[in-house]
PDB file of N, CA, C and O in Angstrom:
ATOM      1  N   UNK X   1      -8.436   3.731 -17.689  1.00 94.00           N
ATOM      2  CA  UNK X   1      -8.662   2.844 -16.576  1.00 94.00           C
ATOM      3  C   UNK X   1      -8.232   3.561 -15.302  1.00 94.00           C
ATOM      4  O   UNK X   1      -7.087   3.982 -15.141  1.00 94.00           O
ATOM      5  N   UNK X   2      -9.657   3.731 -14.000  1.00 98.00           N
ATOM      6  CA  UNK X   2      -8.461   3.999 -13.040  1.00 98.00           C
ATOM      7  C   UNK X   2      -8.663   3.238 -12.299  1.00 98.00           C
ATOM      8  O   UNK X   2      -9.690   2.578 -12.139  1.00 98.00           O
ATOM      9  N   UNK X   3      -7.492   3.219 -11.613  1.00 98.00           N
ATOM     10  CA  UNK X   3      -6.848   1.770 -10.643  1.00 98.00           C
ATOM     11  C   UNK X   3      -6.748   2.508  -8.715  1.00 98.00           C
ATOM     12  O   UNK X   3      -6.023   3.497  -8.602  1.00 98.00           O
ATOM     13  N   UNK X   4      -7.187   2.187  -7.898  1.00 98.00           N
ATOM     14  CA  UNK X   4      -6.942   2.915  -6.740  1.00 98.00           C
ATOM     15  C   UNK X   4      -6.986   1.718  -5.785  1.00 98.00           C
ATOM     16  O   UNK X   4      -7.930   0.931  -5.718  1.00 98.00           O
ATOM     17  N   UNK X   5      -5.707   1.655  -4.951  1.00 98.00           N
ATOM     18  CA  UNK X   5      -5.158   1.080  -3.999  1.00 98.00           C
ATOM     19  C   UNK X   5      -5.764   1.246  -2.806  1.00 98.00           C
ATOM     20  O   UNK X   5      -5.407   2.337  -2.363  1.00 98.00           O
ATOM     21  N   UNK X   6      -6.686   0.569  -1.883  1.00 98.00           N
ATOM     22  CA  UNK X   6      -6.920   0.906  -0.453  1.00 98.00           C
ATOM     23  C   UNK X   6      -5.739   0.442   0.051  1.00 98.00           C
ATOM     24  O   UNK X   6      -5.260  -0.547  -0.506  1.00 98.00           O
ATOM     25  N   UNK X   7      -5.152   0.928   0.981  1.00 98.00           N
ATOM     26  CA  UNK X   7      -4.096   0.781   1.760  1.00 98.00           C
ATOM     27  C   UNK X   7      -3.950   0.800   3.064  1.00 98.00           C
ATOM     28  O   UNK X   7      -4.475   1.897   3.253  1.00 98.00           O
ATOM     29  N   UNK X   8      -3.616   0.406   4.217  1.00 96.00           N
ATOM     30  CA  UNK X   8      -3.181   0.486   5.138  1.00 96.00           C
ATOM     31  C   UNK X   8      -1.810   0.117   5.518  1.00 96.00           C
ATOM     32  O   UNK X   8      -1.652  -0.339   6.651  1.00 96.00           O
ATOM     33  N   UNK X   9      -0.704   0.256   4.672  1.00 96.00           N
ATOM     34  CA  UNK X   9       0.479  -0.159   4.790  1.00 96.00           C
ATOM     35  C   UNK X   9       1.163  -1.476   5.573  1.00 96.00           C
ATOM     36  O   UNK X   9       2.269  -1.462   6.113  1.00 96.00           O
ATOM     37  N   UNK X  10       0.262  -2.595   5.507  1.00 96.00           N
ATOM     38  CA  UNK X  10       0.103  -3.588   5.881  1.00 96.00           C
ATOM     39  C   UNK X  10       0.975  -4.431   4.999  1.00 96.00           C
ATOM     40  O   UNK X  10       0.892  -3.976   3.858  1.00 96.00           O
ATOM     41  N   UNK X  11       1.857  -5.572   5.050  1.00 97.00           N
ATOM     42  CA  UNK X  11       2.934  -6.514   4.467  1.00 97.00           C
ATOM     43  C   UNK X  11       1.771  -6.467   3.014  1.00 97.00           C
ATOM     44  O   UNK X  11       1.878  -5.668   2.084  1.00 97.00           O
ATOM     45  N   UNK X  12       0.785  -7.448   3.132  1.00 97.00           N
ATOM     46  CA  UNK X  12       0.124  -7.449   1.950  1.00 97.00           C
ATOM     47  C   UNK X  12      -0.197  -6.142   0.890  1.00 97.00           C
ATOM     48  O   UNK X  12      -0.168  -6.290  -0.332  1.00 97.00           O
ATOM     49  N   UNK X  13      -0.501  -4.860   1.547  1.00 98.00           N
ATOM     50  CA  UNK X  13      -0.673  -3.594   1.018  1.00 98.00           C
ATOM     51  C   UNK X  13       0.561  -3.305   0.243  1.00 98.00           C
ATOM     52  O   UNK X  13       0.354  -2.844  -0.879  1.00 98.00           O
ATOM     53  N   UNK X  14       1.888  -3.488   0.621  1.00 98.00           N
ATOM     54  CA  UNK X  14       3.000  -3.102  -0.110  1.00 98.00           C
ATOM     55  C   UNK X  14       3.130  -4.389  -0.976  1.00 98.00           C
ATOM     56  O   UNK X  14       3.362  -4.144  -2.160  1.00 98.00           O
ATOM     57  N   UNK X  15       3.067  -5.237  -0.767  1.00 98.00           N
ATOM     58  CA  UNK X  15       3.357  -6.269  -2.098  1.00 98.00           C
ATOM     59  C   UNK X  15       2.546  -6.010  -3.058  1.00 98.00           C
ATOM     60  O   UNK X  15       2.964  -6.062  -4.215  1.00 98.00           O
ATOM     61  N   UNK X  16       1.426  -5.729  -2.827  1.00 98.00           N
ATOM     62  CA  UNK X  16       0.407  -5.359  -3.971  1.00 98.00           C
ATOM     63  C   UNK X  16       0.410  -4.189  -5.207  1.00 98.00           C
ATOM     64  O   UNK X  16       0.030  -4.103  -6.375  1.00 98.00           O
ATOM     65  N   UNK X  17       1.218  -3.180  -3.989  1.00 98.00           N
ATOM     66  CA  UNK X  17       1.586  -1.477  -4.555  1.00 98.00           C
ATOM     67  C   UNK X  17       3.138  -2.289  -5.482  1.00 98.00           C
ATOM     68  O   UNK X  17       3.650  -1.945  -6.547  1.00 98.00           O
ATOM     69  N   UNK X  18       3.408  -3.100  -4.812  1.00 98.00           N
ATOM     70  CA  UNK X  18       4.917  -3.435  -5.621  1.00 98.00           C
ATOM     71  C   UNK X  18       4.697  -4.256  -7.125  1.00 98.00           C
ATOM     72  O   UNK X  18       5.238  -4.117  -8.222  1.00 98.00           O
ATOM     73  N   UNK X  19       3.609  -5.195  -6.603  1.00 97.00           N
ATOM     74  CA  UNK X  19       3.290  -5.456  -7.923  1.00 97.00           C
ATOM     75  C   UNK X  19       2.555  -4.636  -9.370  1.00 97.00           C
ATOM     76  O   UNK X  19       2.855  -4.790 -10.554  1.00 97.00           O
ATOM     77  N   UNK X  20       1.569  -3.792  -8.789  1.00 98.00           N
ATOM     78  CA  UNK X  20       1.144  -2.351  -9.923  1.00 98.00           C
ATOM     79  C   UNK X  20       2.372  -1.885 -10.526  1.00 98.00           C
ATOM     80  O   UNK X  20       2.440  -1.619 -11.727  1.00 98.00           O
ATOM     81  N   UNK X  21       3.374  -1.775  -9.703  1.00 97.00           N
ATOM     82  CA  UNK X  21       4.589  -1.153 -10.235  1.00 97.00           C
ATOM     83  C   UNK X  21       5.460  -1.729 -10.873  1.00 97.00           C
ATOM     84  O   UNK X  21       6.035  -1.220 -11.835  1.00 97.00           O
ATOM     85  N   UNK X  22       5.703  -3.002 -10.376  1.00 96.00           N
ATOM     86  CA  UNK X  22       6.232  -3.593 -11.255  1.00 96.00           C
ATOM     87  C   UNK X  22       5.663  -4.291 -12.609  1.00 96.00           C
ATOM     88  O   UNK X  22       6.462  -4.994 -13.228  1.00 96.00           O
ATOM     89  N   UNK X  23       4.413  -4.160 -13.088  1.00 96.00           N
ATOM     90  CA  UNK X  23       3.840  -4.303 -14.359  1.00 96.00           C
ATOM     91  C   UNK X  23       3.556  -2.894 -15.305  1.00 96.00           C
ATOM     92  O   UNK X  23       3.124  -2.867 -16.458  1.00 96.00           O
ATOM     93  N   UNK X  24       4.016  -1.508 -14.265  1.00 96.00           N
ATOM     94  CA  UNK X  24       3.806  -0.436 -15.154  1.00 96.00           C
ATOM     95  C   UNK X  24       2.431  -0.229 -14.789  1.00 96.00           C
ATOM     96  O   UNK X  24       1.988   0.552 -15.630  1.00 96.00           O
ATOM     97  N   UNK X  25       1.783  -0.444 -14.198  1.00 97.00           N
ATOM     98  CA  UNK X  25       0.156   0.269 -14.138  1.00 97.00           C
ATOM     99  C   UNK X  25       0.092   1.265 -12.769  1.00 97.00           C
ATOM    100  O   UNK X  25       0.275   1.155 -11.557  1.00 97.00           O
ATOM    101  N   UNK X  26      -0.414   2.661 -14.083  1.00 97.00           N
ATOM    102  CA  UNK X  26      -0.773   3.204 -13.127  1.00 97.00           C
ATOM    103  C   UNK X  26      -1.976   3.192 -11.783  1.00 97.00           C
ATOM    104  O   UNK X  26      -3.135   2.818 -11.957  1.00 97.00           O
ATOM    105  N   UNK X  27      -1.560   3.564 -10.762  1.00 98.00           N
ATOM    106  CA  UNK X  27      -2.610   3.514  -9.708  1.00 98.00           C
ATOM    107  C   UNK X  27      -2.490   4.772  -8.784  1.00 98.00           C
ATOM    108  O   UNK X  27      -1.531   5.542  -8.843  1.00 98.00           O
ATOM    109  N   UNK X  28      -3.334   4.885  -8.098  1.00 98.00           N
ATOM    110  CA  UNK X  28      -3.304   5.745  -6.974  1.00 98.00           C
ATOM    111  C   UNK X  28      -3.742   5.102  -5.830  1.00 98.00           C
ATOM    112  O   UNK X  28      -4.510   4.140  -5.850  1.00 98.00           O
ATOM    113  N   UNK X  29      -3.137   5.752  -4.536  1.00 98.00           N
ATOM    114  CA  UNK X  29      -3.290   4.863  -2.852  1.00 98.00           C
ATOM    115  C   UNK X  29      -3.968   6.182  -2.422  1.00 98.00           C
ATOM    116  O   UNK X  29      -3.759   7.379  -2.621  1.00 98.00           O
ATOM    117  N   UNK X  30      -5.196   5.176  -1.505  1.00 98.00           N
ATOM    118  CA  UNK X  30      -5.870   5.751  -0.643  1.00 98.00           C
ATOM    119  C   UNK X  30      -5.191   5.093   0.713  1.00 98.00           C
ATOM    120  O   UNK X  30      -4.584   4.023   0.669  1.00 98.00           O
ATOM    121  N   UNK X  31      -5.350   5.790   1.808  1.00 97.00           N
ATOM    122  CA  UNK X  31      -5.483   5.032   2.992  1.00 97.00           C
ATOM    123  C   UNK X  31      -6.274   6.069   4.088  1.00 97.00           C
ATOM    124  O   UNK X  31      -5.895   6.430   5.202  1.00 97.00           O
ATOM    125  N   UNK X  32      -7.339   6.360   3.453  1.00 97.00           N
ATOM    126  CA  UNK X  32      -8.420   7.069   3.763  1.00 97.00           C
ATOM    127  C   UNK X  32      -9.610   5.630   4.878  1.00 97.00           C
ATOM    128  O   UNK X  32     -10.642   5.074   4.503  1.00 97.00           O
ATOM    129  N   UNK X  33      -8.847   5.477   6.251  1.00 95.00           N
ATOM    130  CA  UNK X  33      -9.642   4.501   5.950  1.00 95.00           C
ATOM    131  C   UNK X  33     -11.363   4.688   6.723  1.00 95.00           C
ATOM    132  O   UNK X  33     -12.057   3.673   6.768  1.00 95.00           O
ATOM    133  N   UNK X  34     -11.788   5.687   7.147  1.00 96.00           N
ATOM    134  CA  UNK X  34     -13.287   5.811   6.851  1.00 96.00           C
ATOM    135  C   UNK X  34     -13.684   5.476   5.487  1.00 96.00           C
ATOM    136  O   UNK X  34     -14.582   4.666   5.255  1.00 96.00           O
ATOM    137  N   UNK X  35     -13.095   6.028   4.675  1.00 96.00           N
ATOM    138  CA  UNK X  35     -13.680   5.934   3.442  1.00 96.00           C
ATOM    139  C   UNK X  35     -14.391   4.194   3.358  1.00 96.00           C
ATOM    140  O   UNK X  35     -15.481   3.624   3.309  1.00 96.00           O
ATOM    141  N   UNK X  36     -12.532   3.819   3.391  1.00 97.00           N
ATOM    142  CA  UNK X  36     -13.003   2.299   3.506  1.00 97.00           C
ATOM    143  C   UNK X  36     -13.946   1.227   3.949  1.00 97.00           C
ATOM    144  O   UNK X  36     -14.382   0.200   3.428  1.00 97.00           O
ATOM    145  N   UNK X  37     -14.096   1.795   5.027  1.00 96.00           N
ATOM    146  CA  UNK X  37     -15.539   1.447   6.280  1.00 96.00           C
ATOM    147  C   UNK X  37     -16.497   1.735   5.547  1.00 96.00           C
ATOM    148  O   UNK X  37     -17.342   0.841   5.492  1.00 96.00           O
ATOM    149  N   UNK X  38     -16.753   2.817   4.834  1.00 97.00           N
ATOM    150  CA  UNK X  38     -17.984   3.392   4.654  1.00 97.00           C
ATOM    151  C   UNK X  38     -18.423   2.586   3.202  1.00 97.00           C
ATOM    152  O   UNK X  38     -19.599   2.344   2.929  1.00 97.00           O
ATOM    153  N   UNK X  39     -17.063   2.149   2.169  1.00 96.00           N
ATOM    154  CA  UNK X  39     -17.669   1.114   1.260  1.00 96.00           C
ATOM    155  C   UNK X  39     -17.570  -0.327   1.732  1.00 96.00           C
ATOM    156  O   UNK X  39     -17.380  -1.247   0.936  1.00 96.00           O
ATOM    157  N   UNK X  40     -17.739  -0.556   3.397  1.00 96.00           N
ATOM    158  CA  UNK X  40     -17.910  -1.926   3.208  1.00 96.00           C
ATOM    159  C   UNK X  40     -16.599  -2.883   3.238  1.00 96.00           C
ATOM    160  O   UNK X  40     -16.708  -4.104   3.128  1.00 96.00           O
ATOM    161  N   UNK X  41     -15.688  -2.406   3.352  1.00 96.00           N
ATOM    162  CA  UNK X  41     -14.137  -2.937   3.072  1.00 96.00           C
ATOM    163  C   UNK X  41     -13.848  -3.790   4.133  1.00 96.00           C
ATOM    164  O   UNK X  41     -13.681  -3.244   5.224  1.00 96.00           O
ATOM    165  N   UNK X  42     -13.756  -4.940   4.074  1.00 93.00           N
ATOM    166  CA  UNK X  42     -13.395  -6.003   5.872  1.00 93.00           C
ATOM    167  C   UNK X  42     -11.966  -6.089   6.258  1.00 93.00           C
ATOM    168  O   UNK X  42     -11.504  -6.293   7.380  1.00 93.00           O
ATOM    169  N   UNK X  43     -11.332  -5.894   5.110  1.00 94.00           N
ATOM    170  CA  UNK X  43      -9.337  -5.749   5.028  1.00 94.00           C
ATOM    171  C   UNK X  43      -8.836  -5.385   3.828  1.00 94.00           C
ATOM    172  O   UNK X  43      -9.378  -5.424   2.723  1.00 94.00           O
ATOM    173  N   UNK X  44      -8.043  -5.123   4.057  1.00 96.00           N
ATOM    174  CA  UNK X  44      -7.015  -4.391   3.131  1.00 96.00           C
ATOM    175  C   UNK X  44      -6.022  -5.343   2.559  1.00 96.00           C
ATOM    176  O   UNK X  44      -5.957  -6.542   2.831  1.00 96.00           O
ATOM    177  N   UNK X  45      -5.262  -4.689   1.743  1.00 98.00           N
ATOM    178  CA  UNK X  45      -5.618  -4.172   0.716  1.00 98.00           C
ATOM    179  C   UNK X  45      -6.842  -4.616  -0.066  1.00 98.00           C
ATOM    180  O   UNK X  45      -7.215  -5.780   0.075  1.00 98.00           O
ATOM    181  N   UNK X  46      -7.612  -3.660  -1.012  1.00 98.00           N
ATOM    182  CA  UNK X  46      -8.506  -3.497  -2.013  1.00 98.00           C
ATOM    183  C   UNK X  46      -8.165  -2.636  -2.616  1.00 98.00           C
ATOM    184  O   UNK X  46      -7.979  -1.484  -2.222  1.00 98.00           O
ATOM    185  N   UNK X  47      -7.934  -3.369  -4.417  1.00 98.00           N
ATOM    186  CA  UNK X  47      -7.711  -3.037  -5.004  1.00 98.00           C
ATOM    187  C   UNK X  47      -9.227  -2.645  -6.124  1.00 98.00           C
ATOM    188  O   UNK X  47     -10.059  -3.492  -6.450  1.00 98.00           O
ATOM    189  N   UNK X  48      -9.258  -0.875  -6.627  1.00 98.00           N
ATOM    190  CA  UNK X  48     -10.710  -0.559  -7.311  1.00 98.00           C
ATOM    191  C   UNK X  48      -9.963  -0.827  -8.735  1.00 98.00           C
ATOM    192  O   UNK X  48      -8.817  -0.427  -8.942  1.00 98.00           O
ATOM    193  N   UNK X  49     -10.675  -1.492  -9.624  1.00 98.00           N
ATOM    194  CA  UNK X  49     -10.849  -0.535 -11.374  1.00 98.00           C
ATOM    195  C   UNK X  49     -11.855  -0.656 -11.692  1.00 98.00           C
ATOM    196  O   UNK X  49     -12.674  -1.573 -11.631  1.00 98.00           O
ATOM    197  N   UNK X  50     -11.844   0.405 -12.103  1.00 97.00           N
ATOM    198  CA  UNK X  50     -13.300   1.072 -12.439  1.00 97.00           C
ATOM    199  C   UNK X  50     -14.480   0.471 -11.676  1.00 97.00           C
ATOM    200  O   UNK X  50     -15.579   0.008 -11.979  1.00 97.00           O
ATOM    201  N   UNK X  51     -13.748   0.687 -10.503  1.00 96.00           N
ATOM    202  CA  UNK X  51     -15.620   0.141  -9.549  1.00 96.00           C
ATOM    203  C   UNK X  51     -15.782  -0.917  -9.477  1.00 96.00           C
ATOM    204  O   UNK X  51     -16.852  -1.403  -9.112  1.00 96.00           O
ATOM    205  N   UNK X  52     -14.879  -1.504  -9.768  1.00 97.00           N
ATOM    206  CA  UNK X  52     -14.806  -3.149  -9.346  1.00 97.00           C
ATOM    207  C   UNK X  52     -13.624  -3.090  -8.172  1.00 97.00           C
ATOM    208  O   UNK X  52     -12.618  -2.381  -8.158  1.00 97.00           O
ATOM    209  N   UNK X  53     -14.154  -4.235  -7.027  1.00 97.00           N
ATOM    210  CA  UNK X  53     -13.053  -3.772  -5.593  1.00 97.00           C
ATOM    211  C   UNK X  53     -12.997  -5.492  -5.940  1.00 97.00           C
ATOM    212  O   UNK X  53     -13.811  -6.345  -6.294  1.00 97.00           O
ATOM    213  N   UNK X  54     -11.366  -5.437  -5.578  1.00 98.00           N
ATOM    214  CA  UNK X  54     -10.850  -7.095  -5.524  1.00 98.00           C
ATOM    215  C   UNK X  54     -10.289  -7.225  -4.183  1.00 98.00           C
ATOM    216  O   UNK X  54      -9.639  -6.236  -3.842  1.00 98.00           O
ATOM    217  N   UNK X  55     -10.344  -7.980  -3.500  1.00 97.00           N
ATOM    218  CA  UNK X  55      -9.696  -8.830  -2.522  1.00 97.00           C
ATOM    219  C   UNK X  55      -7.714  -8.584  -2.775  1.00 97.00           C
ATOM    220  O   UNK X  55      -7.216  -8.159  -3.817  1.00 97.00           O
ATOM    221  N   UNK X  56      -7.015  -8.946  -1.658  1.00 97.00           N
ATOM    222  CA  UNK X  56      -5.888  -9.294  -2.400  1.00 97.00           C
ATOM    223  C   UNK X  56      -5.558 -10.034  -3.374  1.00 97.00           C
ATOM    224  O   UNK X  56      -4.931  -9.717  -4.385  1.00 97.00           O
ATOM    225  N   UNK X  57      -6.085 -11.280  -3.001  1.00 97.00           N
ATOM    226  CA  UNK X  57      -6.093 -12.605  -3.721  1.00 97.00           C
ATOM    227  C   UNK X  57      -6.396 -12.512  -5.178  1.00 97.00           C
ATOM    228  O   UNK X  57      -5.558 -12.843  -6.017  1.00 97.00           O
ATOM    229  N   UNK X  58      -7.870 -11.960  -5.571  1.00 97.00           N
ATOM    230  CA  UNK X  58      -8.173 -11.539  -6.810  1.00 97.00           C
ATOM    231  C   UNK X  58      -7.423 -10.208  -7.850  1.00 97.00           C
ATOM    232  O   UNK X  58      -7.316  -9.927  -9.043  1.00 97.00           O
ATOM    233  N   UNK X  59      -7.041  -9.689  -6.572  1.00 98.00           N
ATOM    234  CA  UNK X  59      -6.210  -8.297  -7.389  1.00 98.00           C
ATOM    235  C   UNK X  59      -4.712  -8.915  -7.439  1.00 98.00           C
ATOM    236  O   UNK X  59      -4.088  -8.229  -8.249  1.00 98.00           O
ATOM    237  N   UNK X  60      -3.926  -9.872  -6.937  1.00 97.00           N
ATOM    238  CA  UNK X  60      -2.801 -10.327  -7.732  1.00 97.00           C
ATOM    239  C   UNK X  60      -3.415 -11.227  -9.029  1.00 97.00           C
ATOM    240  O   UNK X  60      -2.849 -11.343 -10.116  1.00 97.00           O
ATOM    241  N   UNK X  61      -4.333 -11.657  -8.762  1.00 97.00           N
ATOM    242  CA  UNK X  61      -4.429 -12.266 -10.340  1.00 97.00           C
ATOM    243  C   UNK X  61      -4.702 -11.885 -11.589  1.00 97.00           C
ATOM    244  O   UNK X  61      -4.481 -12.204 -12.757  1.00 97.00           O
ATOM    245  N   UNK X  62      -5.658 -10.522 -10.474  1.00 97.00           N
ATOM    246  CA  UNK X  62      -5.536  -9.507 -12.307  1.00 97.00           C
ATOM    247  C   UNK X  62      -4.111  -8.501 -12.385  1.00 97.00           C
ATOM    248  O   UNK X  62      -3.878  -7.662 -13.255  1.00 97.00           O
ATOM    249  N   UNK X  63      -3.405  -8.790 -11.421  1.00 97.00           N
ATOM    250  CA  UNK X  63      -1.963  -7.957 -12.013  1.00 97.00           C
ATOM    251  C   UNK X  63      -1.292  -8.812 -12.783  1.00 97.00           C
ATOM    252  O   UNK X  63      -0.646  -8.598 -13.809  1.00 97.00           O
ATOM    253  N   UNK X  64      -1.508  -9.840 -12.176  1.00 95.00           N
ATOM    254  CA  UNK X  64      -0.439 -10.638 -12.630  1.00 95.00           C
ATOM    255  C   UNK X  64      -0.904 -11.113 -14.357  1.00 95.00           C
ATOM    256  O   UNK X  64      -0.051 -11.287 -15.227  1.00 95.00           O
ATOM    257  N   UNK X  65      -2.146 -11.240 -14.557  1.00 94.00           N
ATOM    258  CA  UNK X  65      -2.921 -11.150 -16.029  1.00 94.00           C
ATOM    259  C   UNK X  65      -2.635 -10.487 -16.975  1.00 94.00           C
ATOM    260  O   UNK X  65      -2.882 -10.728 -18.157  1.00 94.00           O
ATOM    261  N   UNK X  66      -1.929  -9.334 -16.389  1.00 86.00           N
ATOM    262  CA  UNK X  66      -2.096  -8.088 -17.104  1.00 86.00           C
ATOM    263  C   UNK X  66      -0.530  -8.158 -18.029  1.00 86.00           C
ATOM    264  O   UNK X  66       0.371  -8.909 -17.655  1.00 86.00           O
ATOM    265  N   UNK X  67      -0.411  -7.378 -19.102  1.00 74.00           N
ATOM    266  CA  UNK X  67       0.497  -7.493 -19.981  1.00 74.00           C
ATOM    267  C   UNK X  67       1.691  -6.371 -19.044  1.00 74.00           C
ATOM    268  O   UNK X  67       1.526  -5.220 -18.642  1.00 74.00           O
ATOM    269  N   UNK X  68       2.653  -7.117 -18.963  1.00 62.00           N
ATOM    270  CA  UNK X  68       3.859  -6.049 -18.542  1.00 62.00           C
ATOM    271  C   UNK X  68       5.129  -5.452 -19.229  1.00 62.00           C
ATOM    272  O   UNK X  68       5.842  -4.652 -18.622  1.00 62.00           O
TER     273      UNK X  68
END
């Protein structure tokens, strides 16, 4: 699985990176943010797996889903 963090070090961006971590999943942070622009991204954090991009909202619910 890979997991990649859009970031802009924004209050929400670190709670999110805090939560990956605190369930043990690995991830990696971008804060590339053309990149971001260029897929379309309206705010941050977005969280990818495998090519699926979640919202904050949706990406705490799949952390929080997830076995820790």
């Amino acid at each position: 699985m890979k997991v990649t963090l859009f970031s802009t070090n924004c209050p929400r961006c670190k709670v999110l990176a805090q939560k990956l971590t605190d369930k043990g999943i690995e991830f990696s942070i971008s804060e590339d943010v053309d990149e971001m622009i260029r897929r379309g991204f309206m705010s941050a954090p977005v969280l990818d797996v495998d090519g699926k991009s979640m919202n904050f909202i949706d990406a705490v619910n799949w952390v929080d889903g997830r076995e820790g």
